[in-house]
Coordinates of C-alpha atoms in Angstrom, one line a residue:
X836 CA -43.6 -32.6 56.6
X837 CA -47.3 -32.2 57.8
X838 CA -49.5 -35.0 56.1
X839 CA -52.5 -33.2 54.9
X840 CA -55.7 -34.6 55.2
X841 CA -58.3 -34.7 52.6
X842 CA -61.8 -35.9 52.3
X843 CA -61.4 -37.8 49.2
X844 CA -60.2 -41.3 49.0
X845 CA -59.1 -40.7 45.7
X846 CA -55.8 -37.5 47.0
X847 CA -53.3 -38.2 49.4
X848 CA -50.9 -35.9 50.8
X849 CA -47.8 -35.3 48.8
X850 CA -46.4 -39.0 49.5
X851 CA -45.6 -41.6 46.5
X852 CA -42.7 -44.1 46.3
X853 CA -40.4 -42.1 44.1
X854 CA -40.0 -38.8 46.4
X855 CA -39.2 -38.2 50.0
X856 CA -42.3 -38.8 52.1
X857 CA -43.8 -36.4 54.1
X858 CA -43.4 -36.5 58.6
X859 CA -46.5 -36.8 59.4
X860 CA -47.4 -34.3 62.2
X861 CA -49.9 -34.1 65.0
X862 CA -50.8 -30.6 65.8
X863 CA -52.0 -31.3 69.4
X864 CA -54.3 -27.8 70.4
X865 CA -53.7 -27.4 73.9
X866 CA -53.5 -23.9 73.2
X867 CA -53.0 -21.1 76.0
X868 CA -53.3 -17.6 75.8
X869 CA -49.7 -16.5 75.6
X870 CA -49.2 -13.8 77.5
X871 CA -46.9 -12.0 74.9
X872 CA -50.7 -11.9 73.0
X873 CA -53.0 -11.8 75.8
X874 CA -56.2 -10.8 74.6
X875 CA -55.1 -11.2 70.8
X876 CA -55.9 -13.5 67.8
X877 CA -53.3 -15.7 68.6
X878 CA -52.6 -18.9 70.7
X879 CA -50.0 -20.8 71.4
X880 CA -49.8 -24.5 70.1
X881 CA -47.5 -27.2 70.8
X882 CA -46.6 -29.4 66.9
X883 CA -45.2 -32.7 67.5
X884 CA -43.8 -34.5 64.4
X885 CA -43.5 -38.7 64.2
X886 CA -40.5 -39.2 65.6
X887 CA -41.5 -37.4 68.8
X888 CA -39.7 -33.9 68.6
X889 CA -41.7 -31.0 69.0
X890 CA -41.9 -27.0 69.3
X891 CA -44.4 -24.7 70.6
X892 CA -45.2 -22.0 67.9
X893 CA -47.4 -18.4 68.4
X894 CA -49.7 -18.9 65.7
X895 CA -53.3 -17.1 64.4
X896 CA -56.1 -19.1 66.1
X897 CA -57.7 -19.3 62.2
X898 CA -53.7 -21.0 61.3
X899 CA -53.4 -22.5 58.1
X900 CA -50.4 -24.4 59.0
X901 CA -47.4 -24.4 56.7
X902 CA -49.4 -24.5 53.3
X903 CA -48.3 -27.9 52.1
X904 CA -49.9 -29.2 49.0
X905 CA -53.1 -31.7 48.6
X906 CA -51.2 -33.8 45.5
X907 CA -53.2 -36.5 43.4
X908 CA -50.8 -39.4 42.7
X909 CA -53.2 -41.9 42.2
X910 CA -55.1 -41.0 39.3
X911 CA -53.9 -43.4 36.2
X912 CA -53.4 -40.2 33.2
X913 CA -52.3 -37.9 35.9
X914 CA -50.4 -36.3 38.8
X915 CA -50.8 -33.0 40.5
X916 CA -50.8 -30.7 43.1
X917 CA -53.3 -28.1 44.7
X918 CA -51.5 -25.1 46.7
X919 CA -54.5 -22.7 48.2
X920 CA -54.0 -19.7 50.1
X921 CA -50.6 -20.1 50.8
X922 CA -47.0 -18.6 49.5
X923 CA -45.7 -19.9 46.0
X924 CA -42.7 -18.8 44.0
X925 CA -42.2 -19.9 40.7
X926 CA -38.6 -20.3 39.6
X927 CA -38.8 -21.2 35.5
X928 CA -35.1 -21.4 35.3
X929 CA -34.5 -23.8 37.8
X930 CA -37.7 -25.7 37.0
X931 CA -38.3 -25.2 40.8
X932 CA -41.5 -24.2 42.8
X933 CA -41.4 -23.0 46.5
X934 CA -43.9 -23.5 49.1
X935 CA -43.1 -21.0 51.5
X936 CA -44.5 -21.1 55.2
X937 CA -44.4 -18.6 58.0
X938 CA -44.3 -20.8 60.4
X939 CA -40.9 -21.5 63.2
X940 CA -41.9 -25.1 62.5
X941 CA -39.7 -25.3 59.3
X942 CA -36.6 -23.5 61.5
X943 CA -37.4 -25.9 65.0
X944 CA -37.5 -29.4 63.4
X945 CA -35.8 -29.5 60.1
X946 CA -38.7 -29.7 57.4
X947 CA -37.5 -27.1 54.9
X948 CA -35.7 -29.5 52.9
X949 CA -38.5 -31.7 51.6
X950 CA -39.2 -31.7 47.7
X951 CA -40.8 -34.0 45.1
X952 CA -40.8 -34.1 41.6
X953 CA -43.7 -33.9 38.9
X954 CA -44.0 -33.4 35.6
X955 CA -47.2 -31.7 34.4
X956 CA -48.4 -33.8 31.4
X957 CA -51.5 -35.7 31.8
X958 CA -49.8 -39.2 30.1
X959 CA -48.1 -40.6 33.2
X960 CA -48.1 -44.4 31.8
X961 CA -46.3 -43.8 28.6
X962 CA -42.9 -43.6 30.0
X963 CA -41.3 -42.6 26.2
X964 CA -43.3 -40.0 26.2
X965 CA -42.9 -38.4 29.8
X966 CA -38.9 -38.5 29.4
X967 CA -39.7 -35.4 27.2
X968 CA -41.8 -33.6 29.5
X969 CA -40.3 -31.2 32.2
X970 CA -39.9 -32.1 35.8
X971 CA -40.7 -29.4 38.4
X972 CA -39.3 -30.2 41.9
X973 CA -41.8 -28.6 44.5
X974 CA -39.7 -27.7 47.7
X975 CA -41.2 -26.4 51.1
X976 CA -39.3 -23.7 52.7
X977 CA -39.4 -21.4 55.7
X978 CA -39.7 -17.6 55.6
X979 CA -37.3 -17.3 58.4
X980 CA -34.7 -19.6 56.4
X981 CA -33.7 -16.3 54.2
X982 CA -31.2 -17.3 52.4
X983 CA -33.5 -20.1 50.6
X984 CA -35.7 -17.9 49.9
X985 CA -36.1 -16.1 46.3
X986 CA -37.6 -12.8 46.0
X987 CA -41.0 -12.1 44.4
X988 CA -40.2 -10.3 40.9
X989 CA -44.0 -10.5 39.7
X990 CA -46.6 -11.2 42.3
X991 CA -50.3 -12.1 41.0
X992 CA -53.4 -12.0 42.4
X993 CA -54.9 -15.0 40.7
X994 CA -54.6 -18.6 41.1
X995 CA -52.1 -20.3 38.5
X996 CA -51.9 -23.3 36.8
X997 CA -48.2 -25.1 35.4
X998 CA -49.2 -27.6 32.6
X999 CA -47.1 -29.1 29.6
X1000 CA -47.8 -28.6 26.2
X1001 CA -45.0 -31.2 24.8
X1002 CA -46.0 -34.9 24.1
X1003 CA -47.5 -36.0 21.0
X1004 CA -47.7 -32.2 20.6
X1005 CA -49.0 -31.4 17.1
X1006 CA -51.6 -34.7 16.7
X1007 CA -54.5 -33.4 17.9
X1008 CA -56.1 -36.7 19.4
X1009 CA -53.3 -36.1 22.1
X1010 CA -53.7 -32.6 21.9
X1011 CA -57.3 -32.5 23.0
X1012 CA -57.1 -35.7 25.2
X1013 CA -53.8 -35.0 27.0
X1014 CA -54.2 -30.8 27.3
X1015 CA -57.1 -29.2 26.2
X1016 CA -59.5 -31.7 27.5
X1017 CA -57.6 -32.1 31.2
X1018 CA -57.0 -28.2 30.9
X1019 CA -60.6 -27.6 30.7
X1020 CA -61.6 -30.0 33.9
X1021 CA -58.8 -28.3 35.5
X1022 CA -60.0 -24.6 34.9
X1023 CA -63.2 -24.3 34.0
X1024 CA -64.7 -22.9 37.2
X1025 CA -62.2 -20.3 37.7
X1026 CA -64.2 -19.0 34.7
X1027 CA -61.2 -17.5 32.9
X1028 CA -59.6 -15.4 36.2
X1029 CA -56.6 -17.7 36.1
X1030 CA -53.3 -18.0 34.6
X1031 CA -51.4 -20.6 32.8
X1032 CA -47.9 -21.2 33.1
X1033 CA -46.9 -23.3 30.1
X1034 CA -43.8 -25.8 29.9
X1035 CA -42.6 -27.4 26.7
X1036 CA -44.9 -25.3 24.2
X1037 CA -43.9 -24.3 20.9
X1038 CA -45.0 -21.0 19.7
X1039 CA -46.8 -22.7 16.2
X1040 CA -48.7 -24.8 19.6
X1041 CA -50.1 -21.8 21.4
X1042 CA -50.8 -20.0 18.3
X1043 CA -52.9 -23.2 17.1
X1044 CA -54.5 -23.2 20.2
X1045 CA -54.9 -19.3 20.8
X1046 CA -58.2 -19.1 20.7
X1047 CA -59.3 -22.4 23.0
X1048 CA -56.5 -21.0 25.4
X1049 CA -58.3 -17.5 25.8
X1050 CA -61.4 -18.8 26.1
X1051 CA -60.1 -20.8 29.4
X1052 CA -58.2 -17.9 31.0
X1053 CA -58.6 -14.4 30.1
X1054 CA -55.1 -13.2 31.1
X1055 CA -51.8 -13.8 28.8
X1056 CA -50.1 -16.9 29.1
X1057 CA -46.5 -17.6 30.6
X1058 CA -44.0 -19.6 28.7
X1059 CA -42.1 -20.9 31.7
X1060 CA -39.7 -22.5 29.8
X1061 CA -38.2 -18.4 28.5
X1062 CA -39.5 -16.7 31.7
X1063 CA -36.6 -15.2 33.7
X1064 CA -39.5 -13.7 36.5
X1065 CA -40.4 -15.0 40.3
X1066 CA -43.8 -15.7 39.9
X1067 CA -45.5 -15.3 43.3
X1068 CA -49.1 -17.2 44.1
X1069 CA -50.9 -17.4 46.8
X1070 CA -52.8 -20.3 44.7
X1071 CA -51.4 -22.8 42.5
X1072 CA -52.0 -26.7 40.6
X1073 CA -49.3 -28.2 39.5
X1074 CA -49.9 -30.7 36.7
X1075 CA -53.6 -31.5 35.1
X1076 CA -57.0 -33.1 35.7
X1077 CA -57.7 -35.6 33.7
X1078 CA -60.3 -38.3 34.0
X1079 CA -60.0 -41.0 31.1
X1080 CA -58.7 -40.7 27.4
X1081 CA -60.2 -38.0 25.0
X1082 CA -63.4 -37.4 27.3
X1083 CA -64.7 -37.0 30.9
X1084 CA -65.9 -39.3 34.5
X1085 CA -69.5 -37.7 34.5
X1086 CA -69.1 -39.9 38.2
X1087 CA -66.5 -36.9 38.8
X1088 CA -68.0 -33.6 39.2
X1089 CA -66.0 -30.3 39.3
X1090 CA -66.0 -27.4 41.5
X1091 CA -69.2 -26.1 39.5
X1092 CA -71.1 -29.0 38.1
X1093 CA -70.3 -32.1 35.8
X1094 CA -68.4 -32.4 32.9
X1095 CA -69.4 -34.0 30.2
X1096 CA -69.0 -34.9 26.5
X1097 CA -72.0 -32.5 25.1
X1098 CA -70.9 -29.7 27.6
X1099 CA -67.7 -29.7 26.3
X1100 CA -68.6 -29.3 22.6
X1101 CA -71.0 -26.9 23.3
X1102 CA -68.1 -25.0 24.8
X1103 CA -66.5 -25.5 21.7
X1104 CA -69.4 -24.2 19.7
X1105 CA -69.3 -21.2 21.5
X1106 CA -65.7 -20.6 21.3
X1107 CA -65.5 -21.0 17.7
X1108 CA -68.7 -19.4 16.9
X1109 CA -70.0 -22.4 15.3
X1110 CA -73.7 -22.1 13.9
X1111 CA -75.1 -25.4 13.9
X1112 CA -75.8 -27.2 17.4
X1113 CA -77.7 -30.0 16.1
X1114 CA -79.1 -31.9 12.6
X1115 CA -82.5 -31.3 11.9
X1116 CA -84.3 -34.8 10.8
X1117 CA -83.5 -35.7 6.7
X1118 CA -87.0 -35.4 5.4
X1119 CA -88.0 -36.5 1.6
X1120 CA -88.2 -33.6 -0.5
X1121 CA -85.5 -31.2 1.1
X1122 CA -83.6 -29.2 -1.1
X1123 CA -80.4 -29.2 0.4
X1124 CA -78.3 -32.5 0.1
X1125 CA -76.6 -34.1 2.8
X1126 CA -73.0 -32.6 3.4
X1127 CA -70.5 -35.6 3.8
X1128 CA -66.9 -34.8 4.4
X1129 CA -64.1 -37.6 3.1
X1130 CA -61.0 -37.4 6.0
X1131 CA -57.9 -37.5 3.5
X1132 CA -54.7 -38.7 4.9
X1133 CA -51.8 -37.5 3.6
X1134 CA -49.6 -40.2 4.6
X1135 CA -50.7 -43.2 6.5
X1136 CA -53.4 -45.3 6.3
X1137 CA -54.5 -43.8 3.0
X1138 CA -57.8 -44.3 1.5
X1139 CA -56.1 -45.6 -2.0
X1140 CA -59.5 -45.3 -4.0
X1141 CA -61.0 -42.1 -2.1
X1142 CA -62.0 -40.8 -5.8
X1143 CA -64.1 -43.9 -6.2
X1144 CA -65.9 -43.8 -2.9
X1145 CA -66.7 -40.0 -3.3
X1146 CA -68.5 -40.9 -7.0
X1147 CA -70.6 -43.8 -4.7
X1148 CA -71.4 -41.1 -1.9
X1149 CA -72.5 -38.4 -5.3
X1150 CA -74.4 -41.2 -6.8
X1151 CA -76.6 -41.7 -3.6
X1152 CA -77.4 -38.2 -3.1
X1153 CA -74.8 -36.3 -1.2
X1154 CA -72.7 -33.2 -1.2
X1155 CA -69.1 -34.1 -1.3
X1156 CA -65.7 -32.9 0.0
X1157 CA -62.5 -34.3 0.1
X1158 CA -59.4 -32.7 1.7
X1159 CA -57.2 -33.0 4.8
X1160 CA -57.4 -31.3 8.2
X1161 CA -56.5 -27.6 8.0
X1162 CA -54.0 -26.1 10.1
X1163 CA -56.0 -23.0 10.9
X1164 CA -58.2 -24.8 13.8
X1165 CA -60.6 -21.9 14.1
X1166 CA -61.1 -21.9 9.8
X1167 CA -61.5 -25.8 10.1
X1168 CA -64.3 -25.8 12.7
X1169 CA -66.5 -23.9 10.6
X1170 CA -66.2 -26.3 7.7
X1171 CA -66.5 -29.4 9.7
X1172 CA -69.9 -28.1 11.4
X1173 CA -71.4 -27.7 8.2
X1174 CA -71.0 -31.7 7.4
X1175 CA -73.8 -33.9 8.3
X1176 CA -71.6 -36.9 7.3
X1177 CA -67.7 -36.9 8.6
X1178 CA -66.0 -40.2 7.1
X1179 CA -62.4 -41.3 8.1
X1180 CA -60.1 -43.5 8.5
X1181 CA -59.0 -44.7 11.7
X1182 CA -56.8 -41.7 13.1
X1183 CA -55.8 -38.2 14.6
X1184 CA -58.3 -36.2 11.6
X1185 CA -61.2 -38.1 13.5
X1186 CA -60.9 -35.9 16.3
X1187 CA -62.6 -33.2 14.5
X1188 CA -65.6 -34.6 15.0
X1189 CA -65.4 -32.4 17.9
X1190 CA -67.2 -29.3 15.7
X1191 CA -69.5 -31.5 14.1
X1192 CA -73.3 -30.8 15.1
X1193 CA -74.9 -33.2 17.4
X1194 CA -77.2 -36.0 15.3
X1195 CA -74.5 -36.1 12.4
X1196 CA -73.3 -39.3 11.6
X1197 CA -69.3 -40.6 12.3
X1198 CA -68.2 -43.3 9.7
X1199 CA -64.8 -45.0 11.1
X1200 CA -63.3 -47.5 8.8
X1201 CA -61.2 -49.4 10.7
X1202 CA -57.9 -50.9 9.2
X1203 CA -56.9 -54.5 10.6
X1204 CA -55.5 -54.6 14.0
X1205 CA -56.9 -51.4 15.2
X1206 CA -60.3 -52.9 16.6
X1207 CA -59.7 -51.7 20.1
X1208 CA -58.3 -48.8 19.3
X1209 CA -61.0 -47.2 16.8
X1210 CA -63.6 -48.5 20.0
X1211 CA -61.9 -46.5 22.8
X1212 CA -60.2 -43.6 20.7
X1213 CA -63.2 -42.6 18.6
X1214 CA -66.7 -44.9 18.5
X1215 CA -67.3 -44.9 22.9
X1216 CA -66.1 -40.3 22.3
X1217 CA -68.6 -39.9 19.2
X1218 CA -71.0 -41.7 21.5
X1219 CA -70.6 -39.7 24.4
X1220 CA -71.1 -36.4 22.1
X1221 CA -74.5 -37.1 20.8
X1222 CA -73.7 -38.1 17.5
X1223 CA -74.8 -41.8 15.7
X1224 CA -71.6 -43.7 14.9
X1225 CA -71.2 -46.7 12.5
X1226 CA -68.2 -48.4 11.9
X1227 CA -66.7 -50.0 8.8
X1228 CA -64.0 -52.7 9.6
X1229 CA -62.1 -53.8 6.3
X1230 CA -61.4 -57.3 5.0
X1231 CA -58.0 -58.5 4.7
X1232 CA -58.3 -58.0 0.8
X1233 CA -59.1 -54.0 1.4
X1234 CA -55.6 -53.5 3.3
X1235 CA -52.9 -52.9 1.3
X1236 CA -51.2 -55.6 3.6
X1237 CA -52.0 -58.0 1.5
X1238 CA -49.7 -56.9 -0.8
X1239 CA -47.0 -57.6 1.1
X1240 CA -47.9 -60.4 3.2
X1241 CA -49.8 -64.2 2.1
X1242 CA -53.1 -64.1 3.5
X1243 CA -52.2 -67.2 5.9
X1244 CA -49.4 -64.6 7.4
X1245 CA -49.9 -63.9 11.2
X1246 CA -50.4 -60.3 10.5
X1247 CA -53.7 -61.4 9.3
X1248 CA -54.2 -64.5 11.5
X1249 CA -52.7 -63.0 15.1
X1250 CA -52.3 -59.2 15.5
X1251 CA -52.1 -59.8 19.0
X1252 CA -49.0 -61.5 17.7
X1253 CA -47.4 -58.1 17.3
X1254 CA -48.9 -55.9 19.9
X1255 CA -47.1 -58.7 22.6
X1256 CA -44.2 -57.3 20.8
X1257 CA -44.6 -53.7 22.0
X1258 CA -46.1 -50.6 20.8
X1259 CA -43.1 -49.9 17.8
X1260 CA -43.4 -53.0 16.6
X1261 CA -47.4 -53.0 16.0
X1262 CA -47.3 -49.9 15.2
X1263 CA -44.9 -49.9 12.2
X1264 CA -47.5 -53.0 10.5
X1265 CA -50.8 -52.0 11.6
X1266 CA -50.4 -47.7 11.8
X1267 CA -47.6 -46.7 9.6
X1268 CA -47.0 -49.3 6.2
X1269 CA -51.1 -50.2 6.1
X1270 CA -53.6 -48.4 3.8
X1271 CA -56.8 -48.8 2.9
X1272 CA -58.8 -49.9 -0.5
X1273 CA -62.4 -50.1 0.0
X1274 CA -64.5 -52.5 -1.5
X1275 CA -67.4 -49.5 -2.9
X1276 CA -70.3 -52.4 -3.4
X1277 CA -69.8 -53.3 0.5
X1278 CA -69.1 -49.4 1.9
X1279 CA -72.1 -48.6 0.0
X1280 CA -74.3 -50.1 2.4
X1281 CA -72.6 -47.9 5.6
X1282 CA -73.4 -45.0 3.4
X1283 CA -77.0 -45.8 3.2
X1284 CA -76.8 -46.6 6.5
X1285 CA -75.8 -42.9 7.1
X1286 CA -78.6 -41.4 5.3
X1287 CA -80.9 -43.8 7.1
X1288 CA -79.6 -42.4 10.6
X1289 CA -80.3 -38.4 8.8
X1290 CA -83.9 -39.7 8.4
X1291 CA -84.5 -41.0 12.0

């Protein structure tokens, strides 16, 4: 196959370890005027692969030769693969995607049986996760090989895009870090004239997600995974963009400009028709309390006195609310933009921090073990979104650990204890059997704190 070559450092042609490497051809031009074309558009050219054979082809002298994809398989969330202006035919059944070329080349040296596999979910690294995820095999072909070659049942005009929705599907840190986010960096400057073609998506996923999905493409989605069509493309990516967990590489501009943390909640503003963009100062006298919202989890890593914590928070001035995230994503927005306080333990309901305005204050509390979590999941995102962050990280005698365990115990002493023994096993101590009882004189001071930052 012909190695394509690209002016970034970061893409390489489709070559990795796990799939067949591409030949690398040297398209020599010591073109003629044939004299089947004299006088035409065309030239003759003679293509020599790396093992020496060659063929002379009749070929445009603008060629694109054989439309082989520029693929990513460096990046560490992420794989995927650019096709532009060439022939693509999406099989859903067969999970297969054909690059088709014009060109004899295929036919004269052999080429149209070279394919690699991808699977379209920006999480690469966490092999659990990925065996769940569809694999699409990409396969080059040649239009005079016919019998390879699948006819076009629904041909578009506009660039597509293959993604999976599966994963952690349905907790929206992963959600928004591993699709919407990626998505959006992906196919933003297509400025909605684009469409998705969506693997491993339930139908309560895209209707959560409706509204953010429309707002990126203004054409209905495909669920590849029920389609019986041939999609033809003369554009396609394969797999998502994505730059680091839940956020964006302003060092990584796209096709129209930089992303960035405040972009993409203004985006989100918009789409959800949220009214506040940012906190006006806390000034003495003002009529209206502060709004603080309490993040109630349902089942782990429980605040155990959350009616005790919302009194302290009444008794220092503030409006109050205590519930759980909403299902209806578009309903919860709204509410969570008209918080100027969002308080929460350490978890996927922190996300929503996304709708608040810019200038309101995050409060994580931060369960024992999770230190380096809450930093990279939640405190270094709130940052990057213009809003002031304080953290609250508990004593051993505000988790309900020590209930379980003496206080000498190496949950307490060495976490890192646990994490050596793999994700399940930290997990199961630290995420899923560990709640939280708040010491109110202590919080107290975070929540004036809070107020502080409304004033500044």
């Amino acid at each position: 196959m012909m190695s394509v070559v690209d002016k970034s450092n970061d893409h390489k042609a489709c070559d990795t370890n796990s799939t067949k490497k591409f030949d690398s051809y040297d398209q020599k031009t010591r073109a003629t005027n044939s004299s089947e074309r004299s006088g035409s558009n065309y030239q003759t050219a003679r293509v020599t692969n790396s093992s020496g054979k060659s063929a002379e082809v009749i070929q445009p002298k603008k060629f694109k030769p054989f439309f082989v994809p520029i693929c990513n398989f460096s990046d560490p969330k992420s794989d995927f693969c650019e096709i532009n202006d060439g022939d693509v035919r999406v099989h859903g059944n067969s999970s297969t995607i054909f690059i088709v070329s014009s060109s004899k080349l295929f036919s004269n040296i052999s080429a149209q049986n070279t394919s690699w596999s991808i699977k379209p979910y920006a999480r690469k690294n966490d092999h659990s996760v990925m065996e769940r995820i569809r694999e699409f095999s990409l396969k080059t072909s040649s239009s005079y090989d016919r019998k390879s070659i699948l006819g076009c049942s629904k041909n578009h005009s506009l660039p597509g895009i293959i993604f999976s929705a599966g994963g952690y599907a349905g907790n929206q840190y992963h959600d928004f870090s591993d699709v919407i986010i990626p998505l959006y960096t992906t196919s933003r400057h297509f400025k909605g004239e684009v469409k998705f073609l969506v693997a491993n998506a339930g139908s309560w996923w895209l209707g959560k997600y409706r509204i953010l999905l429309k707002a990126l493409s203004n054409h209905d989605i495909i669920d590849i995974d029920r389609d019986q069509e041939i999609h033809c493309f003369s554009s396609m990516i394969v797999g998502l963009k994505s730059h680091k967990e839940f956020g964006f590489d302003s060092s990584r501009p796209g096709p129209d400009g930089n992303f960035s943390m405040p972009i993409f909640t203004q985006f989100l503003r918009r789409v959800f028709s949220l009214k506040r963009d940012s906190l006006p100062k806390l000034r003495d006298g003002d009529k209206r309390k502060p709004r603080l919202y309490i993040m109630a989890r349902a089942r782990t890593r429980k605040l155990a006195n959350v009616d005790e914590i919302a009194a302290e928070a009444r008794s220092l001035g503030f409006d109050v609310e205590v519930f759980d995230a909403k299902w209806n994503l578009e309903e919860f927005a709204k509410m969570v933009n008209s918080f100027d306080v969002m308080v929460g333990v350490h978890g996927a309901g922190l996300t929503n921090n996304l709708f608040l305005p810019q200038r309101a204050v995050v409060i994580q509390i931060v369960p024992l073990g999770l230190e380096w979590l809450a930093k990279y999941d939640y405190e270094l995102p709130a940052r990057a979104m213009n809003l002031r962050y304080l953290d609250y990280k508990i004593s051993v005698n505000e988790s309900t650990l020590i209930d379980n365990y003496p206080i000498d115990h190496p949950v307490f002493t060495d976490p890192h204890l646990y994490s050596k023994q793999g994700w399940g096993a930290f997990k199961k101590i630290y995420m899923d059997t560990q709640n939280v009882r708040l010491d109110i004189g202590k919080f107290r001071t975070s929540l004036l704190k809070a107020i502080e930052l409304l004033r500044s």
